[in-house]
Coordinates of C-alpha atoms and ligand atoms in Angstrom, one line a residue:
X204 CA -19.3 -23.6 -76.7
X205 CA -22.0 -25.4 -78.8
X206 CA -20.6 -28.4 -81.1
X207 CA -21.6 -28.3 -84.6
X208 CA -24.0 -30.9 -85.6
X209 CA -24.9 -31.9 -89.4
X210 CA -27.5 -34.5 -90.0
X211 CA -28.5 -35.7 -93.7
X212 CA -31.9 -36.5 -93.7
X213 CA -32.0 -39.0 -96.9
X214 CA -35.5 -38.8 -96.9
X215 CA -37.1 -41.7 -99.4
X216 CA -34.3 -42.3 -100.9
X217 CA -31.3 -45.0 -101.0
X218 CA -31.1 -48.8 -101.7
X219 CA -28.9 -51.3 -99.8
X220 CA -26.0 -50.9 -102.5
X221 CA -26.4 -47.3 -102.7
X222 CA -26.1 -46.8 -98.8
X223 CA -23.1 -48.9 -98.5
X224 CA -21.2 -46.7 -100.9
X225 CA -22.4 -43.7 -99.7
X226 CA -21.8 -44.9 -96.1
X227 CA -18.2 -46.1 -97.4
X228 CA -17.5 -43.2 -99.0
X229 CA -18.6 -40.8 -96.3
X230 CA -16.2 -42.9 -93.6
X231 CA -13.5 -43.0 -96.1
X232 CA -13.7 -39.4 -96.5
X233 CA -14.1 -38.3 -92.7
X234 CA -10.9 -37.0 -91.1
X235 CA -9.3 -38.1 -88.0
X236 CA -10.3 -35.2 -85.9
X237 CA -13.9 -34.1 -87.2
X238 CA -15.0 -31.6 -84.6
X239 CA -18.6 -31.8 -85.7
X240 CA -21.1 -34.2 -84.3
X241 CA -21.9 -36.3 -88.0
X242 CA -25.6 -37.7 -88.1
X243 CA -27.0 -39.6 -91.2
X244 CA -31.0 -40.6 -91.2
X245 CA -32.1 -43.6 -93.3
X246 CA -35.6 -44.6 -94.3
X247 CA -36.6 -47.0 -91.6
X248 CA -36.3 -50.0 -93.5
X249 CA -32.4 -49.5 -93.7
X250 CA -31.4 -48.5 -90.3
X251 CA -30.2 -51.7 -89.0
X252 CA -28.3 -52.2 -91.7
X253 CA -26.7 -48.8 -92.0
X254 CA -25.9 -48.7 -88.4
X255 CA -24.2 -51.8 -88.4
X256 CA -22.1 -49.9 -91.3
X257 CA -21.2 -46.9 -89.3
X258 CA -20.1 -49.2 -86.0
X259 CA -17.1 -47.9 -84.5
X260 CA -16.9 -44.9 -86.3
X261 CA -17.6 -40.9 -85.5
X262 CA -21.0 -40.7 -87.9
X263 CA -24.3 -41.1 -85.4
X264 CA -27.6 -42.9 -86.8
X265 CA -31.0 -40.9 -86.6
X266 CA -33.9 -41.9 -87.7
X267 CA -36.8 -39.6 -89.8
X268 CA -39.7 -39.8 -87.4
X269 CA -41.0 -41.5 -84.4
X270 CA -44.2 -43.3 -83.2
X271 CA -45.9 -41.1 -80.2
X272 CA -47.2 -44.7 -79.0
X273 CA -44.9 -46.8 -77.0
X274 CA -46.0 -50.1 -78.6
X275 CA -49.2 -51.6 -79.6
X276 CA -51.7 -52.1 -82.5
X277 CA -50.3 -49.2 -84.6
X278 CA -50.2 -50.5 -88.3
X279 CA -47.1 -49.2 -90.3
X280 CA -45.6 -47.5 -87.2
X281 CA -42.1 -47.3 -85.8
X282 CA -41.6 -47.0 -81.7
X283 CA -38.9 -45.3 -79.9
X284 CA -38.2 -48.4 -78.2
X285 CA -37.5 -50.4 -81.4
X286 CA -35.3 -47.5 -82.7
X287 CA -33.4 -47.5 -79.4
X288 CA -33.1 -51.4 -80.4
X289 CA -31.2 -50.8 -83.5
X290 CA -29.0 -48.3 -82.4
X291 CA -30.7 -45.2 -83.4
X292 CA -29.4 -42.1 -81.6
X293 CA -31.5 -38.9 -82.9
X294 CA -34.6 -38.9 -84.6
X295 CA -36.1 -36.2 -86.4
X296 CA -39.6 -34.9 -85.5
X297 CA -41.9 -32.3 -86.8
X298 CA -40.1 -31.9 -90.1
X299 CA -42.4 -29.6 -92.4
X300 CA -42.9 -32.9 -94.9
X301 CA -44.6 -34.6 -92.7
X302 CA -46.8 -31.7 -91.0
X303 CA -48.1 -31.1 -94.6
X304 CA -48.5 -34.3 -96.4
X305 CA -49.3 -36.7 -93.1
X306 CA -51.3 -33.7 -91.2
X307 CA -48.6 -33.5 -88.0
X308 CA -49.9 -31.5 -86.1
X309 CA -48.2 -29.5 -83.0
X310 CA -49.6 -31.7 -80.4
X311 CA -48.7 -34.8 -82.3
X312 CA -45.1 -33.8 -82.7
X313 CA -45.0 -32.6 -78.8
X314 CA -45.8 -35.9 -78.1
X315 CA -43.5 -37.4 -80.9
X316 CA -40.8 -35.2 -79.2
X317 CA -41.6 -36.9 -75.6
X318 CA -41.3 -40.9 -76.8
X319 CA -38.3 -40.2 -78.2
X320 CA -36.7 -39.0 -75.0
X321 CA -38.2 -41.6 -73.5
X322 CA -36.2 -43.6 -74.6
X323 CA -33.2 -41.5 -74.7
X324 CA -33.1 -40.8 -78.6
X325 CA -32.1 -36.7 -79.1
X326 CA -35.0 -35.8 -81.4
X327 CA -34.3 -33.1 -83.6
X328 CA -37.5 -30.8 -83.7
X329 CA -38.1 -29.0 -86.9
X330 CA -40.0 -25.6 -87.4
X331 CA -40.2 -23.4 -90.2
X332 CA -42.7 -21.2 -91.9
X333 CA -44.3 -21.7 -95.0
X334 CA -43.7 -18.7 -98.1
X335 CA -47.0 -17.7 -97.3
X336 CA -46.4 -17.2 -93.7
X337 CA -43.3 -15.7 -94.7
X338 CA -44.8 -13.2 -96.8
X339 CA -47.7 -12.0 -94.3
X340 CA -45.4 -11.2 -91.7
X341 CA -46.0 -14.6 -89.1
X342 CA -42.7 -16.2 -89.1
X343 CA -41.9 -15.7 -86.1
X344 CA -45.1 -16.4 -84.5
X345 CA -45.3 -20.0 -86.4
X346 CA -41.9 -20.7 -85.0
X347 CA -43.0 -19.4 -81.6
X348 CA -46.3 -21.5 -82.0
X349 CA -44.1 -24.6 -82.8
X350 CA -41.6 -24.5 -79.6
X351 CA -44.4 -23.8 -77.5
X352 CA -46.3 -26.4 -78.3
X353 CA -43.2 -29.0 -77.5
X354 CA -42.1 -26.6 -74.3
X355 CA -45.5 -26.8 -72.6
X356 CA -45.9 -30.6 -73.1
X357 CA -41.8 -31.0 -72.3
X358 CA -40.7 -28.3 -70.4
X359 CA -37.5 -26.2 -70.5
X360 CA -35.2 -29.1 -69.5
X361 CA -35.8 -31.1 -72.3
X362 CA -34.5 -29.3 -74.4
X363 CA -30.7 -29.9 -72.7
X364 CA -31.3 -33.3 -74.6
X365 CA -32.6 -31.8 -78.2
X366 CA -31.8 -30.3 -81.5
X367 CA -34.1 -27.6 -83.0
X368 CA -33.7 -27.1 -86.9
X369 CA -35.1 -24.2 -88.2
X370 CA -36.2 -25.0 -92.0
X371 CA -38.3 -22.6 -93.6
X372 CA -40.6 -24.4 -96.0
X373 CA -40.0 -22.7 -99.1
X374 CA -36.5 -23.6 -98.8
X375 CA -37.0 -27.1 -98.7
X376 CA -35.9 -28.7 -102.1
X377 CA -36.1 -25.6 -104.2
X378 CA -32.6 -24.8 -104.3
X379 CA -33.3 -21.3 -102.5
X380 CA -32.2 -21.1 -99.4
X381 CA -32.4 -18.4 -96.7
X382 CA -30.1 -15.4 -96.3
X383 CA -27.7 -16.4 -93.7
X384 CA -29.1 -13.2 -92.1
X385 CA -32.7 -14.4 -92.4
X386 CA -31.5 -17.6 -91.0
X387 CA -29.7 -15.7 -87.9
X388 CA -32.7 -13.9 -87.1
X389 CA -35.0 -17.0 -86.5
X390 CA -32.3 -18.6 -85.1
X391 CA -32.0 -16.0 -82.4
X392 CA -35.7 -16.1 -82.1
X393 CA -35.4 -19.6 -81.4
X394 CA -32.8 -19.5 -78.5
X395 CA -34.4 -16.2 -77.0
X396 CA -37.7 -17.8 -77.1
X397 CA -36.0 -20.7 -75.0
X398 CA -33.7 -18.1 -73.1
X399 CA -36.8 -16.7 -71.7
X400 CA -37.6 -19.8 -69.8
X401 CA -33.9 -21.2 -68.7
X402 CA -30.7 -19.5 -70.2
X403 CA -28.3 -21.3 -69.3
X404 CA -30.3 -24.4 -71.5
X405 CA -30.9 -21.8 -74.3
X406 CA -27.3 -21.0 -74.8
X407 CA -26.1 -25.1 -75.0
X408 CA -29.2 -25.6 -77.5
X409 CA -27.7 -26.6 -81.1
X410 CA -30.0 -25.1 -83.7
X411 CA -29.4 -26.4 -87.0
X412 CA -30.6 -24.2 -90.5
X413 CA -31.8 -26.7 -93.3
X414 CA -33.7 -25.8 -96.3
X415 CA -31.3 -26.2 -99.9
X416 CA -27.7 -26.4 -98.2
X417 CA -24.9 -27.2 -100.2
X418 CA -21.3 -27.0 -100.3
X419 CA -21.1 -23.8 -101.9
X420 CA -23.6 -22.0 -99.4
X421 CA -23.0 -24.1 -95.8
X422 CA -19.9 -21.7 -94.6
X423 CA -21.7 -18.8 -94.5
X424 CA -25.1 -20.0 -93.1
X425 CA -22.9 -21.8 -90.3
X426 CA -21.0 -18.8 -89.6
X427 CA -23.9 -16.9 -88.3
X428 CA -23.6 -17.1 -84.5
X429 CA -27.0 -18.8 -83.8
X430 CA -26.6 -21.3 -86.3
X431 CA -25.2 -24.4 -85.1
X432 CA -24.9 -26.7 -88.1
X433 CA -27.0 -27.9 -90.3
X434 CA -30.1 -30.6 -91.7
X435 CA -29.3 -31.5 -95.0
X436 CA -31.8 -33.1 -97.7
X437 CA -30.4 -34.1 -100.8
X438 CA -26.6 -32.6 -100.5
X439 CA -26.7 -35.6 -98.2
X440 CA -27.0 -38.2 -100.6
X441 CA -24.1 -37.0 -102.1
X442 CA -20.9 -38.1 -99.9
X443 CA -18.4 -35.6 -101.5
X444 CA -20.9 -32.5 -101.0
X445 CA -21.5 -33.7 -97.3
X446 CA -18.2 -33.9 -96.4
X447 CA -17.7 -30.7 -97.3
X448 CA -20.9 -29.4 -95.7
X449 CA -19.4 -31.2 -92.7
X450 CA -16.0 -29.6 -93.0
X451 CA -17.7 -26.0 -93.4
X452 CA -19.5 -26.6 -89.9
X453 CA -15.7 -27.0 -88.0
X454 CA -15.2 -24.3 -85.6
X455 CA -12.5 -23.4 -87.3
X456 CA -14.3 -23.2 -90.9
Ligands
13P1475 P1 -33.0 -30.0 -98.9 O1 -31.6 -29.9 -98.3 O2 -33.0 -31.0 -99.9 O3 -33.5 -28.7 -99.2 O4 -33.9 -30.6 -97.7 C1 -33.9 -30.0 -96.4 C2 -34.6 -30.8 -95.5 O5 -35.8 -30.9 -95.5 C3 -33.8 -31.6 -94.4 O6 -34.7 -32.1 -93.5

């Protein structure tokens, strides 16, 4: 049995203040039993501060990318190590933002994927087409071409300690998201694609759907069998809308 997982991915957002109420709000509003592993991803520049926030409670920090490069003359960069330092248990790689605007490419994210698991951070790889890709029939080939490129560098058996979040591009932000029945069918793309390589990994792999999730549409996406919780944008800015988001990923609904 997979546990749910949602992650808000804040993107550029926040400000000290605004994360400490959010953060306040979120543990305030958690119950006692939450069955779902929680995640929330600050900028960089607010981790430490929002980890030190969440001590002692059930809500996991991630951070929103990675450095490939263990440590060094990197300008403006972020290691795996230095995340470890602060507490930082997931961190998101490969999300479509940063293929598009900071030209990520597959081989950058692979290796992306790596330094996180090198230091023990889960990173959550993202794939998803774009509408054009969509359209012409490749979505499942630019998912495939995605994997691939962070199972050939990583092999099977890293992905016992990884997330995979499907998030179609034209989803992203638009407030249209996928059918829970197109997200099902990627999603079991996803886990056969790993299945063919080690099934027994393939069926403990969370995949999360993100792409315009909210409170009114999570329960349905998250009760298609392949999809294992979700990565939330701006719902999770939001603390009432991702505690519901949250509640809709219990087992029990
Ligand atoms: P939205 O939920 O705002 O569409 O963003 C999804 C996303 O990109 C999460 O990583």
């Amino acid at each position: 049995m997979r546990r749910p997982f949602v992650a808000g991915n804040w993107k550029m957002h926040g400000t000290r203040a605004e994360n400490a109420e959010l953060i306040e709000a979120l543990l305030l509003g958690l119950p006692g039993e939450v069955q779902v592993d929680i995640a929330v991803c600050p900028p960089f520049v607010y981790l430490w501060e929002v980890g030190r926030l969440l001590k002692d409670s059930s809500v996991a920090l991630g951070a929103q990318s990675v450095c490939a490069e263990p440590l060094g003359a990197f300008t403006g960069e972020v290691s795996a190590t230095m995340l470890k330092d602060v507490g930082v248990e997931y961190a998101i790689v490969g999300h479509s933002e940063r293929r598009a605007l900071y030209k990520e490419d597959d081989a950058l994210v692979a290796r992306k994927f790596v330094a996180a698991q090198s230091q023990g951070i889960v990173p959550i790889l993202c794939v998803g087409e774009t509408l054009e890709e969509r359209e012409s029939g490749q979505t499942m080939d630019v998912v495939s071409r995605q994997l691939s490129a962070v199972l050939d560098v990583a092999g099977v058996a890293a992905m016992r300690n990884a997330v995979v979040a499907y998030e179609p591009v034209w989803a992203i932000g638009t407030g249209k998201n996928a059918t829970p029945e197109q997200a099902q069918e990627v999603h079991a793309h996803i886990r056969s694609a790993v299945a063919a390589q080690d099934a027994t990994i393939a069926a403990g792999l969370r995949v999360l759907y993100g792409g315009s999730v909210k409170a009114g549409n999570a329960r349905e996406i998250f009760a298609m069998p392949d999809v294992d919780g979700g990565l939330i944008g701006g719902a999770s800015l939001k603390a009432d809308e991702f505690l519901e988001i949250c509640t809709a990923a219990r087992p029990s609904g």
